[in-house]
Tab-separated table of C-alpha atoms in Angstrom:
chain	number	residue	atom	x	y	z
A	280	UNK	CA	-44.460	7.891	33.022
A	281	UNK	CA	-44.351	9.166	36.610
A	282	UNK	CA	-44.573	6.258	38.341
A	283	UNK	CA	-40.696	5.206	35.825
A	284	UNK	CA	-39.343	8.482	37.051
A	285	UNK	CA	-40.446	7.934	40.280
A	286	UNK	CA	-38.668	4.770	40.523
A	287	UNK	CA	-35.754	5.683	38.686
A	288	UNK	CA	-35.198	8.685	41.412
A	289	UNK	CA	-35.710	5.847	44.191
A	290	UNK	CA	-33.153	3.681	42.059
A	291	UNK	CA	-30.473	6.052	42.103
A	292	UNK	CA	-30.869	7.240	45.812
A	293	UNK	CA	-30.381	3.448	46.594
A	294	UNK	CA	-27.227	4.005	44.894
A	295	UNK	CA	-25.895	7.020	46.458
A	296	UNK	CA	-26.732	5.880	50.326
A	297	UNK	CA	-25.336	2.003	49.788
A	298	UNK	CA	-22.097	2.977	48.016
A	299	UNK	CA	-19.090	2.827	50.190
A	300	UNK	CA	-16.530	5.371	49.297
A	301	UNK	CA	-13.475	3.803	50.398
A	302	UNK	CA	-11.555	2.597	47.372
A	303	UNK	CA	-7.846	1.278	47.551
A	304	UNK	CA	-5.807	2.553	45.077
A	305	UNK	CA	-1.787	3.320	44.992
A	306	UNK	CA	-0.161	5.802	42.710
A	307	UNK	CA	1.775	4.585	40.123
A	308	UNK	CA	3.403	8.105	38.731
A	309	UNK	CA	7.054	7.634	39.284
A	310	UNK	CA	6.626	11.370	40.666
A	311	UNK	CA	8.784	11.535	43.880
A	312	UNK	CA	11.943	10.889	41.721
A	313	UNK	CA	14.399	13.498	41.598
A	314	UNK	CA	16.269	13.133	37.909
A	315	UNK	CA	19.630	14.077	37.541
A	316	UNK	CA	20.654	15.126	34.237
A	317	UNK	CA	22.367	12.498	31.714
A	318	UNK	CA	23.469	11.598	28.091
A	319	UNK	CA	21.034	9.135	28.078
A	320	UNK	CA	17.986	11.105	27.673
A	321	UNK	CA	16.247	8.778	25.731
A	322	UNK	CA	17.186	5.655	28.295
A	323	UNK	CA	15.870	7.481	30.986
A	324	UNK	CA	12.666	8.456	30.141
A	325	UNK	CA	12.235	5.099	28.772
A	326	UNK	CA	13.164	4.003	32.280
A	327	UNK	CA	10.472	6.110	33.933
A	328	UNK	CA	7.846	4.393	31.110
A	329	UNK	CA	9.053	0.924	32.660
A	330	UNK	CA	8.228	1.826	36.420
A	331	UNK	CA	5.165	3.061	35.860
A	332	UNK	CA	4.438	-0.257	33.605
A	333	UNK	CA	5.889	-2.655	36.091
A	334	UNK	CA	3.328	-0.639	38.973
A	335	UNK	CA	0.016	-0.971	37.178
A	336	UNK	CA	0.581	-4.290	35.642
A	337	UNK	CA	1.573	-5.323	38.791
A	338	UNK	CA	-1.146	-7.654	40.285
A	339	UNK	CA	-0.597	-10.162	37.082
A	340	UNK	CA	-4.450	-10.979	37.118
A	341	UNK	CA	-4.091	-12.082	33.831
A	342	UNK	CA	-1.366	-13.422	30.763
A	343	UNK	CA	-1.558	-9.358	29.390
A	344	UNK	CA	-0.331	-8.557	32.815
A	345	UNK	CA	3.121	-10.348	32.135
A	346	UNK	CA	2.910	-9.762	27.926
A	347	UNK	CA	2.588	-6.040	28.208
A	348	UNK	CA	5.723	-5.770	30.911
A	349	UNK	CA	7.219	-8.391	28.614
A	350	UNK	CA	7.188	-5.851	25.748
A	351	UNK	CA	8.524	-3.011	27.644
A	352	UNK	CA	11.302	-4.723	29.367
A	353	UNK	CA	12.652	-6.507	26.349
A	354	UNK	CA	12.562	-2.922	24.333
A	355	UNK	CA	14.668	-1.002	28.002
A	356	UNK	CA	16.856	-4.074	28.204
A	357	UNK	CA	17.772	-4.182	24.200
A	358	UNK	CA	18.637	-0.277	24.307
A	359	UNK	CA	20.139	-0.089	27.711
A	360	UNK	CA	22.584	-3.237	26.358
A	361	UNK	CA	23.731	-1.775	23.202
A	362	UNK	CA	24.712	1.227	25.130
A	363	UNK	CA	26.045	-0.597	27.959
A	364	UNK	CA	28.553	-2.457	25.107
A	365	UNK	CA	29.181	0.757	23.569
A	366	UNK	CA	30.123	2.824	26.479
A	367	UNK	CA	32.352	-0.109	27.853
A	368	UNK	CA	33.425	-1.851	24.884
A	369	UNK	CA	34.579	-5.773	25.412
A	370	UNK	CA	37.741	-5.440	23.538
A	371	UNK	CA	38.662	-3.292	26.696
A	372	UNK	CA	36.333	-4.650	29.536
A	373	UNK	CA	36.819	-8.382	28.615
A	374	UNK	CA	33.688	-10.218	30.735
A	375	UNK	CA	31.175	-7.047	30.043
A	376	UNK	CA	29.161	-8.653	27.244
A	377	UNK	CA	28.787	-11.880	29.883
A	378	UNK	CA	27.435	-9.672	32.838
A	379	UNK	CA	25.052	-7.497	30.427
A	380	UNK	CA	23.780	-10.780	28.772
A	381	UNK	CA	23.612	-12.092	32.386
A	382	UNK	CA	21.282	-8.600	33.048
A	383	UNK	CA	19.497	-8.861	30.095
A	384	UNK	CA	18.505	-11.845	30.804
A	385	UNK	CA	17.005	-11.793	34.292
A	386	UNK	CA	15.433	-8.502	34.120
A	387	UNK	CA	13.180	-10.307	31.069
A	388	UNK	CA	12.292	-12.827	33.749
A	389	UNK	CA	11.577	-10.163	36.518
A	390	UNK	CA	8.530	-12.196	36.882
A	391	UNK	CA	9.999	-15.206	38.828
A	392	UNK	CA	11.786	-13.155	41.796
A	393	UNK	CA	11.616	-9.587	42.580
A	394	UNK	CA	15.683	-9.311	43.095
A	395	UNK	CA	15.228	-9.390	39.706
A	396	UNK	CA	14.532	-6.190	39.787
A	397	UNK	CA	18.061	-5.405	39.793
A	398	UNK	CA	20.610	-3.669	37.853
A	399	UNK	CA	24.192	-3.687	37.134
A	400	UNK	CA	25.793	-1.673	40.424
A	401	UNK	CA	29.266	0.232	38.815
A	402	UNK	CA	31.070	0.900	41.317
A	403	UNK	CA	34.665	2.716	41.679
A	404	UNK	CA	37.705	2.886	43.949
A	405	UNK	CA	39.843	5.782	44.050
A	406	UNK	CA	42.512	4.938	46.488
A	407	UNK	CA	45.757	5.791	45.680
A	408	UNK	CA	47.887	3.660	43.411
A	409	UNK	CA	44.592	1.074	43.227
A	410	UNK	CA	42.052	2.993	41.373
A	411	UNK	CA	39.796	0.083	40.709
A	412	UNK	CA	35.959	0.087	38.911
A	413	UNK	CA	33.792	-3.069	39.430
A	414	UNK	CA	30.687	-4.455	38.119
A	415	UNK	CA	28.381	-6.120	40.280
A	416	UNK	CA	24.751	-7.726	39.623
A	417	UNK	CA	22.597	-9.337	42.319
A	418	UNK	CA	21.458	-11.412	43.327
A	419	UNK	CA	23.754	-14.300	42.005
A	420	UNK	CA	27.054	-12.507	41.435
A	421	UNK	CA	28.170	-14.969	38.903
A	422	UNK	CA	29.999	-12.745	36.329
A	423	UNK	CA	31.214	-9.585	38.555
A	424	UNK	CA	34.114	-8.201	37.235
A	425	UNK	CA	36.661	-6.235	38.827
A	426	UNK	CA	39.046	-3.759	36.743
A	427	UNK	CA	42.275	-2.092	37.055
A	428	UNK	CA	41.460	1.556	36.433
A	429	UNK	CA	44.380	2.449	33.557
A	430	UNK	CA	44.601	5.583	31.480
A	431	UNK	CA	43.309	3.776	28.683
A	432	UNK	CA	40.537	2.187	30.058
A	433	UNK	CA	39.572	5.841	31.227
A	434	UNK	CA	40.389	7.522	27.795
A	435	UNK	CA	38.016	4.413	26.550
A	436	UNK	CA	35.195	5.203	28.808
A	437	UNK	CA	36.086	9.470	27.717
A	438	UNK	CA	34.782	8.688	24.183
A	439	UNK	CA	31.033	8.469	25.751
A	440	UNK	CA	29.911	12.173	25.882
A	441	UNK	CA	29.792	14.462	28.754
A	442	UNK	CA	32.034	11.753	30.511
A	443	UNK	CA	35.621	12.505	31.635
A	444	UNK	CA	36.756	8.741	32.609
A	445	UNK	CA	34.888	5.719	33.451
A	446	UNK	CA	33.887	6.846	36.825
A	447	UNK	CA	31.726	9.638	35.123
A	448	UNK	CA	30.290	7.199	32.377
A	449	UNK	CA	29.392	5.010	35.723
A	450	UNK	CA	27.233	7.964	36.841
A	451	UNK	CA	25.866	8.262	33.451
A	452	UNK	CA	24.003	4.630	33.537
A	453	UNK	CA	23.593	5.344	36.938
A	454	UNK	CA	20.851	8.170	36.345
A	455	UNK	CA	19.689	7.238	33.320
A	456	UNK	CA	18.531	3.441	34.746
A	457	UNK	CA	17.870	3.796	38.316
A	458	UNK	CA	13.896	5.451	37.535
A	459	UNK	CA	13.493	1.860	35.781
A	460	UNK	CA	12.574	-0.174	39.123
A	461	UNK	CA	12.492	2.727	41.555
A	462	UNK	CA	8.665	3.327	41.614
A	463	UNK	CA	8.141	-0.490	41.769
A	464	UNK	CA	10.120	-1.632	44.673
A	465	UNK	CA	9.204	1.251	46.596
A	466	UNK	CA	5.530	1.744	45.695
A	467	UNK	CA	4.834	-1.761	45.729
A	468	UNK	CA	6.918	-3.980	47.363
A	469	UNK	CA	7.755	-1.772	50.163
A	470	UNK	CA	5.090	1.456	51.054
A	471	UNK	CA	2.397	-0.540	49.477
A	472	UNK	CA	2.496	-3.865	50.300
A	473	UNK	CA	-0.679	-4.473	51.815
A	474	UNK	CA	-2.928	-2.315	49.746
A	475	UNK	CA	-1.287	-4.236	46.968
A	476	UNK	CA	-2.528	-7.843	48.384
A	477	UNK	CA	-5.804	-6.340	48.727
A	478	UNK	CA	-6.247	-5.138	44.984
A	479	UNK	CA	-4.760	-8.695	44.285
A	480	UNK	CA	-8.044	-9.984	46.686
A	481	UNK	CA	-10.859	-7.567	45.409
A	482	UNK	CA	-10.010	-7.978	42.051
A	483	UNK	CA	-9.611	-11.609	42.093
A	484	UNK	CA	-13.204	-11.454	43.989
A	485	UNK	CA	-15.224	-9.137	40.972
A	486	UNK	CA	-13.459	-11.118	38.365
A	487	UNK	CA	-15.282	-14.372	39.722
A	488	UNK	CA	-18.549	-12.909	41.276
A	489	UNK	CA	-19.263	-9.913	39.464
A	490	UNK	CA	-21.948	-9.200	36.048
A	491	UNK	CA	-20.269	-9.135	33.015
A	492	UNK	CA	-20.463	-5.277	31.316
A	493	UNK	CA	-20.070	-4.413	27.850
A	494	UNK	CA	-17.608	-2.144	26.604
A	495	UNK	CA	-19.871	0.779	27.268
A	496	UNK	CA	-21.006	0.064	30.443
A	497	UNK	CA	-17.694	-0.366	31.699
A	498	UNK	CA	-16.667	3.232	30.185
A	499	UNK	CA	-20.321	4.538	31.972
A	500	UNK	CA	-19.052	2.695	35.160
A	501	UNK	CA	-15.155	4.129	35.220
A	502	UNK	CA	-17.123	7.674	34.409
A	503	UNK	CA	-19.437	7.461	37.819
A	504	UNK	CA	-15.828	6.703	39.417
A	505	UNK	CA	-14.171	9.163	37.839
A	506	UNK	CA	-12.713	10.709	40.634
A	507	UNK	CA	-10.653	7.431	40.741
A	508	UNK	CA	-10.052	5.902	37.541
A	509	UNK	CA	-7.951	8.915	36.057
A	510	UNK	CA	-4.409	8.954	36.505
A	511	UNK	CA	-1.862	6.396	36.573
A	512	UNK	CA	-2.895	4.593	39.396
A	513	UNK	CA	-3.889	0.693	40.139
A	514	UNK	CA	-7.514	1.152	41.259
A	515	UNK	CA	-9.779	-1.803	43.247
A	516	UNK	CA	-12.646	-2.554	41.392
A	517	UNK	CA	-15.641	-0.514	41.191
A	518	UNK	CA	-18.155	-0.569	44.496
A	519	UNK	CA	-21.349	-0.463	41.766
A	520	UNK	CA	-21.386	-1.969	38.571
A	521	UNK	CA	-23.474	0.602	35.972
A	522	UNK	CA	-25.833	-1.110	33.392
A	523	UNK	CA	-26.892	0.641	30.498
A	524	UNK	CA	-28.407	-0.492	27.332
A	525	UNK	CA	-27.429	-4.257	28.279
A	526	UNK	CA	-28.879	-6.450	25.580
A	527	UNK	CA	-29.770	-9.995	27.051
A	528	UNK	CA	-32.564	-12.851	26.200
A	529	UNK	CA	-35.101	-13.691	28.742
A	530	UNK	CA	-37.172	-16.464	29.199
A	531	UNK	CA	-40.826	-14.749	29.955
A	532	UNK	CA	-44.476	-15.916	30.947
A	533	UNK	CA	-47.538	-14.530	30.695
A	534	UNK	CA	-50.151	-16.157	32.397
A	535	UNK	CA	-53.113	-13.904	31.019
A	536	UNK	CA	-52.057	-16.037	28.067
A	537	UNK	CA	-53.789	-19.323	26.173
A	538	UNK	CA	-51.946	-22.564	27.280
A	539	UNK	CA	-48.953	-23.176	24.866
A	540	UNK	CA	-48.593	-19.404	24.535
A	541	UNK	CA	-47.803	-18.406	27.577
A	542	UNK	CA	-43.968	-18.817	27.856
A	543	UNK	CA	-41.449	-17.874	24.932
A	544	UNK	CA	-37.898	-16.581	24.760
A	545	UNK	CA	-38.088	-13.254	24.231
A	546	UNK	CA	-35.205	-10.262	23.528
A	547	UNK	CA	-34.784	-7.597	26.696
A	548	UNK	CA	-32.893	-4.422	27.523
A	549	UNK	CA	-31.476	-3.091	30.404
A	550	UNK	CA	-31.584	1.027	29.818
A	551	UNK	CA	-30.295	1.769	33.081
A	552	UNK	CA	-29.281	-0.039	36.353
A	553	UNK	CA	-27.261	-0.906	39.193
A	554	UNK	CA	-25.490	-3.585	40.272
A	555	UNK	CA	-24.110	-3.880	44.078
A	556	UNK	CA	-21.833	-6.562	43.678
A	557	UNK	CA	-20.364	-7.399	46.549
A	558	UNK	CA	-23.857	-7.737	48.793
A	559	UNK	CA	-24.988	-9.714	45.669
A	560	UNK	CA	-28.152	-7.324	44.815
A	561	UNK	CA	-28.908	-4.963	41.627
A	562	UNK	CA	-31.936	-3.352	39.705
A	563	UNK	CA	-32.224	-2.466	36.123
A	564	UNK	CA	-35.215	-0.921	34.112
A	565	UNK	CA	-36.404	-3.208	31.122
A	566	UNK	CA	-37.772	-3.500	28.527
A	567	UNK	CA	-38.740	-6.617	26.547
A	568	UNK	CA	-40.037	-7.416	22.956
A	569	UNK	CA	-41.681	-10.491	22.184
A	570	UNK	CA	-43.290	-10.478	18.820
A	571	UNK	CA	-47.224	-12.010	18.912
A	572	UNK	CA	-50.483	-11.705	18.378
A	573	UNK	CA	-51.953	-12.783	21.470
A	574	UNK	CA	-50.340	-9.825	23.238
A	575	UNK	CA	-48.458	-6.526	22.895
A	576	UNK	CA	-44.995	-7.174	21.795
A	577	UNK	CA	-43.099	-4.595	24.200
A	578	UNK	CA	-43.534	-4.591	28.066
A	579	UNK	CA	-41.758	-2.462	30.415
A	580	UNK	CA	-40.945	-2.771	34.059
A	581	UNK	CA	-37.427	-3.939	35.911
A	582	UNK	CA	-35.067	-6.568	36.527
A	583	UNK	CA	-33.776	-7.468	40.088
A	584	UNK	CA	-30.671	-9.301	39.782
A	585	UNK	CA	-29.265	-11.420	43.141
A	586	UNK	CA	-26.112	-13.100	43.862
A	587	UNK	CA	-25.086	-11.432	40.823
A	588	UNK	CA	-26.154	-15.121	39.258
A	589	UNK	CA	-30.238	-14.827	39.377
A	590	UNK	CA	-32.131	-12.044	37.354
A	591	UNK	CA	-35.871	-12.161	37.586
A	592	UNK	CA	-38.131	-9.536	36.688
A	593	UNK	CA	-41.402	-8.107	35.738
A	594	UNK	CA	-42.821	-6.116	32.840
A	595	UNK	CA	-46.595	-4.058	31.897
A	596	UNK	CA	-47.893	-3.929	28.857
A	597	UNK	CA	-51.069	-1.591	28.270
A	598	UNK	CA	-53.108	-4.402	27.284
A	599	UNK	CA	-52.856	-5.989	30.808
A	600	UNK	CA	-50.726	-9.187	29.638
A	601	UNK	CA	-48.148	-8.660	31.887
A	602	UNK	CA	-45.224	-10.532	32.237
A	603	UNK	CA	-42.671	-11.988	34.495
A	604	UNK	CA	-39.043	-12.987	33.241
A	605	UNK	CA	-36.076	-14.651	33.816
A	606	UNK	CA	-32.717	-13.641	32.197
A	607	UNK	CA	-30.528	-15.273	30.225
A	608	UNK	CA	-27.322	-13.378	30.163
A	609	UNK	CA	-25.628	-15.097	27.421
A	610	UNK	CA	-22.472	-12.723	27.714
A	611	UNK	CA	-21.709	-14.545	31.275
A	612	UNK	CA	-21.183	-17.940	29.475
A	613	UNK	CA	-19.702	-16.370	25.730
A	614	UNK	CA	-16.833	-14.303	28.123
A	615	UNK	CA	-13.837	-15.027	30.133
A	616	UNK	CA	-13.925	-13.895	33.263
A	617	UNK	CA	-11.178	-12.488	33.126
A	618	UNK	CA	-11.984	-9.941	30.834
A	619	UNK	CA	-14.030	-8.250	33.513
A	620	UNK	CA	-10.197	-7.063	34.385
A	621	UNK	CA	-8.649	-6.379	31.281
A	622	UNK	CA	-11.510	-4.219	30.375
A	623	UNK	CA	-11.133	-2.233	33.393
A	624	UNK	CA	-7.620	-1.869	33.160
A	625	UNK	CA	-7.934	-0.024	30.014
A	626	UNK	CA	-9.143	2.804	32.610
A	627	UNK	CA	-5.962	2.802	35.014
């Protein structure tokens, strides 16, 4: 009993002097925008939902990446365009329903080009005798349109409340859609750029090299980082992988053994352990059950897992057949890779 709490205090020493602290991570809270009041309440906060969706779902590691942004865009772009067609009817802005469709349409496939990204720029003219309001949507321009500002045009755009004329139903989209790809452009296509394209890197690096976790190890893992994995922020991946009560098979031999009785597949668990994946070396303490009569069925010792491939380790029993394993981790070949990520995720 000692000598397991004496190596479990060495174990997790290992882990506080060979973790490195520096973790990249950029802020997805759509916090540094200043809202202006507007009608569309309802539009806007759905707009500030969307930025901080676009942000963490950003590094499109996997097909959920584009579903879940998918989902939210088609639900912003479906209520932004009824109100859009409501506010500026097409019986008096003939062209509108073209330019919305036109929006609606490459927002949903924000995916293929960031200028995407965009939205419908209203703009208005207020020089004398040419009072003019345009609609404008980059990048391809194809179905501007450019109005004559009449009294009834404005006494159109007056039935939307809180707005006076069309000019003051412009402002109304205006603050109600601009939080929508604010956070996004400016978190990470412009201040974060970099950081970004590492996340893209590390992650893409622990997706392929790292131990697969279950559920619970993953939650145990995103607790030890806790200071990190709270908020809504896109996180690298973990420094140290956490193992705990990791079910595997192992393929173990005990030479003490008769011939023909000395190897046998036999069921382990991993109660607690560390994984450093990224220099390729961990440690676990197992146990393993092998039910016999030549020997003791449980053992207990420790796994040492390298190049986050190999696990080979050793186990006592009180009857002196001791035993020396190999694992086979049966989760790395029944799992995508890829889930590594999504579970993770979960956690941002």
């Amino acid at each position: 009993m000692k000598r397991s709490m004496l190596f479990l205090l060495i174990f997790w020493s290992l882990g506080a002097i060979a973790e490195d602290d520096s973790f990249t991570t950029i802020s997805c809270a759509p916090d540094d925008i200043i809202l202006t009041d507007t009608y569309f309440k309802e539009l806007q906060q759905q707009a500030l939902g969307l930025a901080t969706e676009l942000c963490l779902h950003s590094l499109h590691l996997i097909e959920d990446d584009n579903d879940n942004v998918k989902a939210e865009i088609k639900s912003f772009t479906d209520k932004a365009s009824d109100e859009y067609m409501k506010a500026f009817p097409e019986t008096s802005f003939p062209g509108i329903k073209k330019i919305v469709g036109q929006w609606r349409y490459q927002t949903n496939h924000f995916y293929e080009d960031t200028d995407y990204t965009s939205l419908i720029n209203i703009l208005d003219s207020l020089q004398p005798g040419n009072s003019r309001l345009k609609f404008q949507l980059p990048p391809l321009h194809e179905h501007d349109l450019d109005f004559t500002l009449t009294p009834n045009l404005n006494e159109t755009c007056a039935n939307l409340q809180n707005a006076n004329n069309c000019r003051s139903a412009a402002k109304q989209f205006r603050y109600a859609l601009s939080p929508a790809f604010y956070s996004y452009r400016k978190t990470v296509l412009k201040n974060n750029k970099k950081k970004h394209d590492e996340l893209v890197t590390s992650w893409s690096l622990f997706i392929n090299k790292s131990r697969y976790q279950w559920p619970w190890e993953v939650w145990a893992t995103t607790q030890y980082y806790k200071g990190e994995f709270s908020g809504s922020s896109l996180v690298g991946p973990p420094k140290i992988q956490l193992f705990l009560l990791h079910p595997t098979f192992v393929v173990e031999r005990v030479d003490n053994l008769e011939r023909g009785s000395r190897d046998s597949v036999a069921v382990a668990l991993e109660w607690g352990g560390m994984n450093w994946w990224e220099t390729g070396i961990g440690f676990s303490l197992t146990s393993v059950y092998w039910d016999r009569k030549e020997a003791d069925s449980v053992g207990h010792g420790f796994t040492l897992h390298i190049k986050n491939k190999y696990s080979i380790g050793f186990v006592h029993r009180d009857d002196g057949n001791n035993g020396v394993f190999f694992n086979v981790d049966l989760a790395e070949w029944l799992f995508d890779n890829k889930e590594k990520y999504k579970s993770y995720q979960e956690y941002f």
